[in-house]
Short mmCIF file of C-alpha atoms in Angstrom, two decimals:
data_model
loop_
_atom_site.label_atom_id
_atom_site.label_comp_id
_atom_site.label_asym_id
_atom_site.label_seq_id
_atom_site.Cartn_x
_atom_site.Cartn_y
_atom_site.Cartn_z
CA UNK A 1 -59.13 73.80 -23.86
CA UNK A 2 -55.50 73.41 -24.63
CA UNK A 3 -55.81 69.61 -23.48
CA UNK A 4 -58.63 69.29 -26.23
CA UNK A 5 -56.50 70.89 -29.02
CA UNK A 6 -53.38 68.81 -28.04
CA UNK A 7 -55.57 65.61 -28.15
CA UNK A 8 -57.09 66.37 -31.38
CA UNK A 9 -53.72 67.32 -33.06
CA UNK A 10 -51.68 64.66 -31.67
CA UNK A 11 -54.46 62.21 -31.50
CA UNK A 12 -55.20 62.31 -35.23
CA UNK A 13 -51.56 62.30 -36.14
CA UNK A 14 -50.69 59.24 -34.03
CA UNK A 15 -53.79 57.37 -35.23
CA UNK A 16 -53.05 58.09 -39.06
CA UNK A 17 -49.32 57.49 -38.45
CA UNK A 18 -48.91 54.47 -36.26
CA UNK A 19 -52.53 53.05 -36.09
CA UNK A 20 -55.33 52.83 -33.36
CA UNK A 21 -53.84 50.03 -31.47
CA UNK A 22 -50.37 51.93 -30.60
CA UNK A 23 -52.52 55.09 -29.99
CA UNK A 24 -54.32 53.27 -27.28
CA UNK A 25 -51.23 51.80 -25.72
CA UNK A 26 -49.48 55.09 -25.73
CA UNK A 27 -52.39 56.96 -24.34
CA UNK A 28 -53.26 54.41 -21.57
CA UNK A 29 -49.61 53.39 -20.87
CA UNK A 30 -48.29 57.10 -20.59
CA UNK A 31 -51.29 58.19 -18.84
CA UNK A 32 -50.95 55.51 -16.25
CA UNK A 33 -47.17 56.29 -15.77
CA UNK A 34 -47.74 59.92 -15.60
CA UNK A 35 -50.53 59.33 -12.97
CA UNK A 36 -48.58 57.04 -10.78
CA UNK A 37 -45.64 59.42 -10.78
CA UNK A 38 -48.15 62.09 -9.90
CA UNK A 39 -49.10 59.93 -6.78
CA UNK A 40 -45.44 60.53 -5.34
CA UNK A 41 -44.46 64.03 -6.94
CA UNK A 42 -47.83 65.90 -7.43
CA UNK A 43 -50.71 64.17 -5.40
CA UNK A 44 -53.30 66.74 -6.01
CA UNK A 45 -55.23 66.78 -9.40
CA UNK A 46 -55.09 64.56 -12.49
CA UNK A 47 -56.23 64.83 -16.15
CA UNK A 48 -55.46 63.58 -19.55
CA UNK A 49 -52.43 66.06 -20.22
CA UNK A 50 -50.32 63.31 -19.33
CA UNK A 51 -51.81 60.97 -21.70
CA UNK A 52 -51.27 63.54 -24.46
CA UNK A 53 -47.68 63.93 -23.66
CA UNK A 54 -47.28 60.14 -24.23
CA UNK A 55 -48.88 60.60 -27.75
CA UNK A 56 -46.38 63.24 -28.36
CA UNK A 57 -43.44 60.99 -27.23
CA UNK A 58 -44.78 58.11 -29.50
CA UNK A 59 -45.26 60.40 -32.35
CA UNK A 60 -41.70 62.06 -31.97
CA UNK A 61 -39.88 58.72 -31.90
CA UNK A 62 -41.97 57.43 -34.95
CA UNK A 63 -41.28 60.43 -37.20
CA UNK A 64 -37.51 60.46 -36.30
CA UNK A 65 -37.21 56.99 -37.32
CA UNK A 66 -39.60 56.89 -40.35
CA UNK A 67 -37.74 56.63 -43.63
CA UNK A 68 -40.01 58.97 -45.25
CA UNK A 69 -39.50 61.67 -42.80
CA UNK A 70 -36.27 61.06 -41.10
CA UNK A 71 -33.84 63.90 -41.24
CA UNK A 72 -32.17 66.55 -39.12
CA UNK A 73 -35.28 68.54 -38.25
CA UNK A 74 -37.15 65.42 -37.05
CA UNK A 75 -34.08 64.24 -35.11
CA UNK A 76 -33.83 67.71 -33.45
CA UNK A 77 -37.59 67.53 -32.62
CA UNK A 78 -36.91 64.31 -30.87
CA UNK A 79 -33.82 65.69 -29.12
CA UNK A 80 -35.74 68.57 -28.00
CA UNK A 81 -38.87 66.69 -26.63
CA UNK A 82 -36.56 64.06 -24.99
CA UNK A 83 -34.68 66.71 -23.31
CA UNK A 84 -37.85 68.52 -22.23
CA UNK A 85 -39.04 65.26 -20.90
CA UNK A 86 -36.09 64.67 -18.99
CA UNK A 87 -35.99 68.09 -17.61
CA UNK A 88 -39.57 67.71 -16.31
CA UNK A 89 -38.66 64.45 -14.81
CA UNK A 90 -35.89 65.93 -13.01
CA UNK A 91 -38.12 68.51 -11.60
CA UNK A 92 -40.62 65.92 -10.61
CA UNK A 93 -43.28 66.94 -13.03
CA UNK A 94 -45.67 64.15 -13.98
CA UNK A 95 -45.76 65.29 -17.74
CA UNK A 96 -42.00 64.35 -18.00
CA UNK A 97 -42.60 60.84 -16.81
CA UNK A 98 -45.56 60.50 -19.32
CA UNK A 99 -43.28 61.95 -22.19
CA UNK A 100 -40.44 59.48 -21.42
CA UNK A 101 -42.99 56.62 -21.28
CA UNK A 102 -44.40 57.89 -24.78
CA UNK A 103 -40.83 57.74 -26.21
CA UNK A 104 -40.49 54.18 -24.91
CA UNK A 105 -43.58 53.03 -26.36
CA UNK A 106 -42.75 54.63 -29.64
CA UNK A 107 -39.54 52.81 -29.63
CA UNK A 108 -41.39 49.47 -29.04
CA UNK A 109 -43.86 50.45 -31.75
CA UNK A 110 -41.21 51.14 -34.28
CA UNK A 111 -39.60 48.02 -33.37
CA UNK A 112 -42.43 45.81 -33.77
CA UNK A 113 -43.86 47.44 -36.69
CA UNK A 114 -40.43 47.35 -38.60
CA UNK A 115 -40.34 43.60 -37.94
CA UNK A 116 -43.95 43.14 -39.33
CA UNK A 117 -43.01 45.37 -42.42
CA UNK A 118 -39.64 43.22 -42.89
CA UNK A 119 -41.86 39.81 -42.70
CA UNK A 120 -44.41 41.03 -44.99
CA UNK A 121 -41.74 42.22 -47.79
#
């Protein structure tokens, strides 16, 4: 149930904010990173919660770097999610690996989309 709510909330936010292509990249990319980490850290189980963590990471970076929404609360959110991700990685939790992957994908999305906006303007 919680995964469905998280996917609905962050799935919609990411798709509306960044677009469908980056949604797919973050969901699949972070999901794979989390599941691969799971082969070493937590070899039992699997699901889409790691992919949702990727969407959270992408959305956090995008919001913190967006000119419309940048500011102390957004930056603090990124620091908090980033800290949680690193703490989870340190404790061999697959969600941390996926969250960090989402941050990396979010940074790439911001860099690429920023270049595209500059080229159009």
